[in-house]
């Protein structure tokens, strides 16, 4: 069986960086499946990946028909999935009732429903040793006024990943939830559609390469959570110690 890596959200930012680093670091992986909607971006990325076969899957993961296409491809190819990265996701800043119905529900459809579907459909093709990496966020650590639905979707990803990591322990499959603070990507082009990020958050923006390097290392060591940087590790500790009701008025 062909050893492969599957990466969603590969057309930009963190997913793209995962594709590049996995292609360089994992010698045993023969083929990489890149998933996103923008085919031209995936074609450009393909040119930067050397020594592996690259399969481009132009899929809208919020479309059930496209999810079924992915399922059929797995059935036809019957690969051994060594790494699955679920990086497709987005957030839109703004008060819940000022975002549209589609914007609010769309975050749940992609960040939660599609991630769960891809993981469920891929798992039968995974066995020891293999890694699942889910992009959560530091926003998962506590509720975020003005980013309420996004933070809630990432709390779901964090909770789901940690529980699944335990369930799959005996099968030798790890699940790592990656929880970065702000990362320098196109994420903010969509996030700031209606409102700007709070300016203090820009001080913490980091490079995607660092986040991905740490995530791959943490997944290799079967860690359930990966947090890059002292400031986000501090936030994680503080938010587990200080009651959220005390912290949240400062976030408002
Ligand atoms: N950047 C940050 O500050 C930050 C911080 C914490 C967590 N995260 C999380 O990290 C993940 C990656 O974000 P990023 O920063 O790399 O953002 P990004 O550069 O905007 O990338 C998002 C990716 O998701 C894909 N995508 C969006 N809608 C899709 C759909 N319907 N079907 C398939 N693919 C879709 C996009 O591809 P197409 O548009 O081509 O479909 C793109 O490849 C997200 O889950 C995000 O929530 C980001």
XYZ file of C-alpha atoms and ligand atoms in Angstrom:
300
model
C 0.000 0.000 0.000
C 1.205 3.461 -0.902
C 2.197 5.620 2.120
C 0.595 9.023 1.819
C -0.003 12.322 3.650
C -3.341 14.139 3.338
C -3.421 17.891 3.974
C -6.541 20.042 3.895
C -6.260 23.815 3.571
C -3.050 23.288 1.586
C -3.507 26.249 -0.769
C -2.218 28.809 1.721
C -0.789 29.618 5.133
C -0.364 26.860 7.677
C -1.637 23.990 5.491
C 0.754 24.977 2.713
C 3.629 25.054 5.198
C 2.669 21.582 6.465
C 2.823 20.274 2.892
C 6.304 21.708 2.345
C 7.758 20.525 5.651
C 6.208 17.045 5.411
C 7.559 16.656 1.875
C 11.066 17.448 3.126
C 11.054 15.560 6.437
C 9.141 12.322 5.835
C 11.239 10.187 3.508
C 8.849 7.200 3.777
C 5.872 9.155 2.427
C 5.501 8.503 -1.286
C 2.500 10.649 -2.174
C 0.919 13.848 -0.833
C -2.747 14.707 -1.320
C -3.366 18.450 -1.281
C -6.941 19.595 -0.618
C -8.451 23.082 -1.042
C -10.738 24.924 -3.464
C -8.136 27.053 -5.322
C -6.610 24.660 -7.867
C -4.135 27.236 -9.219
C -2.603 27.657 -5.762
C -2.312 23.890 -5.333
C -0.653 23.599 -8.771
C 1.900 26.239 -7.709
C 2.595 24.351 -4.485
C 3.001 21.093 -6.400
C 5.922 22.656 -8.303
C 7.703 23.306 -4.991
C 7.428 19.704 -3.790
C 10.219 17.451 -5.020
C 10.727 13.702 -4.849
C 7.077 12.817 -4.089
C 3.981 12.286 -6.163
C 1.478 15.081 -5.543
C -2.239 14.589 -6.056
C -4.381 17.728 -6.218
C -7.917 17.455 -4.892
C -9.913 20.595 -5.637
C -12.663 20.126 -3.097
C -15.016 22.403 -1.203
C -15.099 20.650 2.159
C -18.406 22.264 3.074
C -20.008 20.457 0.133
C -21.210 16.934 1.016
C -20.784 15.873 -2.634
C -17.079 16.779 -2.486
C -16.671 14.901 0.807
C -18.127 11.831 -0.936
C -15.615 12.281 -3.799
C -12.834 12.102 -1.211
C -14.384 8.936 0.270
C -14.559 7.305 -3.186
C -10.940 8.191 -3.923
C -9.823 6.551 -0.660
C -11.822 3.427 -1.562
C -10.280 3.254 -5.043
C -6.676 3.944 -3.988
C -6.718 2.115 -0.613
C -3.645 4.029 0.658
C -1.843 3.822 4.008
C -2.341 7.307 5.424
C 0.750 8.102 7.503
C -0.213 11.725 8.298
C -3.523 13.550 8.113
C -3.482 17.327 8.617
C -6.805 19.121 8.922
C -5.828 22.757 8.403
C -8.783 24.090 6.369
C -10.607 26.634 8.478
C -11.544 30.265 8.867
C -12.831 32.788 11.387
C -14.642 36.102 11.061
C -14.253 38.750 13.742
C -17.370 40.606 14.903
C -20.349 40.353 17.196
C -22.429 37.228 16.629
C -25.569 39.123 15.682
C -23.727 41.410 13.246
C -22.297 38.539 11.184
C -24.605 36.955 8.628
C -26.332 33.632 9.157
C -24.063 32.077 6.491
C -20.888 33.475 8.077
C -21.711 32.083 11.515
C -22.872 28.668 10.299
C -20.077 28.448 7.703
C -17.400 28.475 10.422
C -19.085 25.500 12.094
C -19.472 23.677 8.763
C -15.783 23.932 7.854
C -13.949 24.077 11.202
C -16.007 21.340 12.893
C -18.191 19.332 10.512
C -15.716 18.987 7.632
C -12.814 18.272 10.006
C -14.843 15.527 11.707
C -15.927 14.058 8.364
C -12.407 13.960 6.898
C -11.009 12.370 10.060
C -13.815 9.785 10.197
C -13.406 8.794 6.549
C -9.594 8.687 6.708
C -9.202 6.692 9.944
C -9.865 3.239 8.380
C -6.760 3.841 6.242
C -4.507 4.650 9.223
C -2.578 2.296 11.474
C 0.487 2.307 13.717
C 2.511 4.507 13.418
C 0.507 7.452 12.122
C -0.425 10.981 13.131
C -3.517 13.127 12.875
C -2.927 16.868 13.238
C -5.889 19.186 13.771
C -5.599 22.952 13.566
C -7.321 24.284 16.664
C -6.205 27.678 18.050
C -5.289 29.481 21.260
C -8.838 30.834 20.884
C -9.888 27.386 22.143
C -8.541 28.136 25.617
C -11.327 30.503 26.656
C -14.445 32.135 25.178
C -13.710 35.119 22.918
C -16.199 37.990 22.765
C -16.292 39.306 19.141
C -14.922 35.957 17.925
C -17.523 33.834 19.679
C -18.413 31.185 17.107
C -14.827 30.820 15.865
C -13.474 30.300 19.403
C -16.263 27.814 20.113
C -15.417 25.829 16.965
C -11.797 25.652 18.058
C -12.807 24.517 21.571
C -14.674 21.695 19.851
C -11.558 20.791 17.849
C -9.380 20.814 20.980
C -11.798 18.716 23.036
C -12.480 16.257 20.197
C -8.775 15.830 19.404
C -7.744 15.158 23.002
C -10.481 12.567 23.506
C -9.748 10.878 20.172
C -6.052 10.794 21.043
C -6.938 8.632 24.048
C -9.302 6.411 22.045
C -6.637 5.713 19.420
C -3.726 5.281 21.838
C -3.707 1.455 21.654
C -3.805 1.566 17.851
C -0.624 3.674 17.726
C -2.349 6.649 16.102
C -1.777 10.058 17.677
C -4.073 13.058 17.486
C -2.497 16.457 18.119
C -4.474 19.688 18.426
C -2.334 22.637 17.344
C -3.181 25.816 19.248
C -1.251 28.820 17.973
C -1.934 32.461 18.678
C -1.997 34.805 15.653
C 0.021 33.454 12.691
C 1.108 35.532 9.670
C -1.157 34.113 6.909
C -4.105 35.075 4.696
C -6.365 34.103 7.604
C -6.726 37.793 8.506
C -7.929 38.768 4.995
C -11.130 36.876 5.826
C -11.112 37.399 9.617
C -10.981 41.200 9.261
C -13.775 41.399 6.682
C -15.940 43.466 9.069
C -13.697 44.468 12.016
C -9.985 44.784 12.678
C -8.171 42.437 15.073
C -7.558 43.999 18.478
C -4.212 45.764 18.048
C -2.491 44.067 21.003
C -3.003 40.686 19.279
C -0.795 41.802 16.363
C 2.162 41.935 18.759
C 1.987 38.156 19.058
C 1.923 37.259 15.319
C 4.376 34.502 14.461
C 5.654 32.769 11.346
C 3.763 29.672 10.142
C 7.044 27.761 9.691
C 7.733 27.811 13.462
C 4.215 26.675 14.352
C 4.356 23.800 11.860
C 7.857 22.678 12.880
C 6.737 22.429 16.514
C 3.465 20.730 15.566
C 5.253 18.000 13.569
C 7.673 17.422 16.436
C 4.847 17.225 18.989
C 2.880 14.844 16.731
C 5.989 12.671 16.364
C 6.121 12.388 20.172
C 2.360 11.632 20.308
C 1.520 14.815 22.263
C -2.163 15.694 22.364
C -1.670 19.497 22.293
C 0.943 21.633 20.525
C 1.393 25.248 21.562
C 4.128 27.356 19.981
C 5.714 30.240 21.892
C 6.021 31.437 25.475
C 3.111 33.876 25.268
C 0.546 31.293 24.105
C 1.823 28.746 26.631
C 1.366 31.434 29.296
C -2.175 32.113 28.051
C -2.947 28.401 28.233
C -1.695 28.191 31.829
C -3.408 31.400 32.946
C -6.722 30.408 31.363
C -6.636 27.078 33.166
C -5.979 28.741 36.535
C -7.889 32.041 36.563
C -11.695 31.768 36.258
C -12.827 32.757 32.761
C -15.443 35.067 34.275
C -12.566 37.163 35.651
C -10.582 37.208 32.378
C -13.360 37.780 29.874
C -14.224 41.414 30.666
C -10.595 42.264 29.729
C -11.036 40.586 26.349
C -14.234 42.498 25.542
N -3.535 32.376 11.054
C -3.848 32.364 12.334
O -3.675 33.374 13.047
C -4.398 31.120 12.975
C -4.299 31.012 14.365
C -4.800 29.873 14.989
C -5.385 28.873 14.226
N -5.496 29.009 12.868
C -6.153 27.940 12.124
O -5.209 27.368 11.240
C -5.889 26.842 10.097
C -5.212 27.368 8.841
O -5.361 28.775 8.807
P -4.364 29.720 7.995
O -3.870 30.719 8.922
O -3.421 28.933 7.209
O -5.423 30.445 7.046
P -5.462 30.613 5.453
O -4.127 31.008 4.951
O -6.616 31.506 5.183
O -5.770 29.128 4.935
C -7.029 28.546 5.059
C -7.095 27.340 4.159
O -8.400 26.759 4.259
C -8.865 26.468 2.943
N -10.329 26.488 2.880
C -11.152 27.504 3.231
N -12.435 27.181 2.955
C -12.402 25.919 2.434
C -13.400 25.043 1.950
N -14.705 25.372 1.972
N -13.028 23.837 1.456
C -11.721 23.491 1.414
N -10.730 24.276 1.881
C -11.076 25.477 2.363
C -8.268 27.571 2.081
O -8.180 27.146 0.738
P -9.144 27.628 -0.462
O -9.575 29.025 -0.169
O -8.267 27.492 -1.662
O -10.265 26.643 -0.451
C -6.879 27.676 2.688
O -6.024 26.721 2.096
C -7.348 27.251 10.230
O -8.073 26.166 10.769
C -7.306 28.384 11.248
O -8.507 28.479 11.976
C -4.997 30.111 12.227
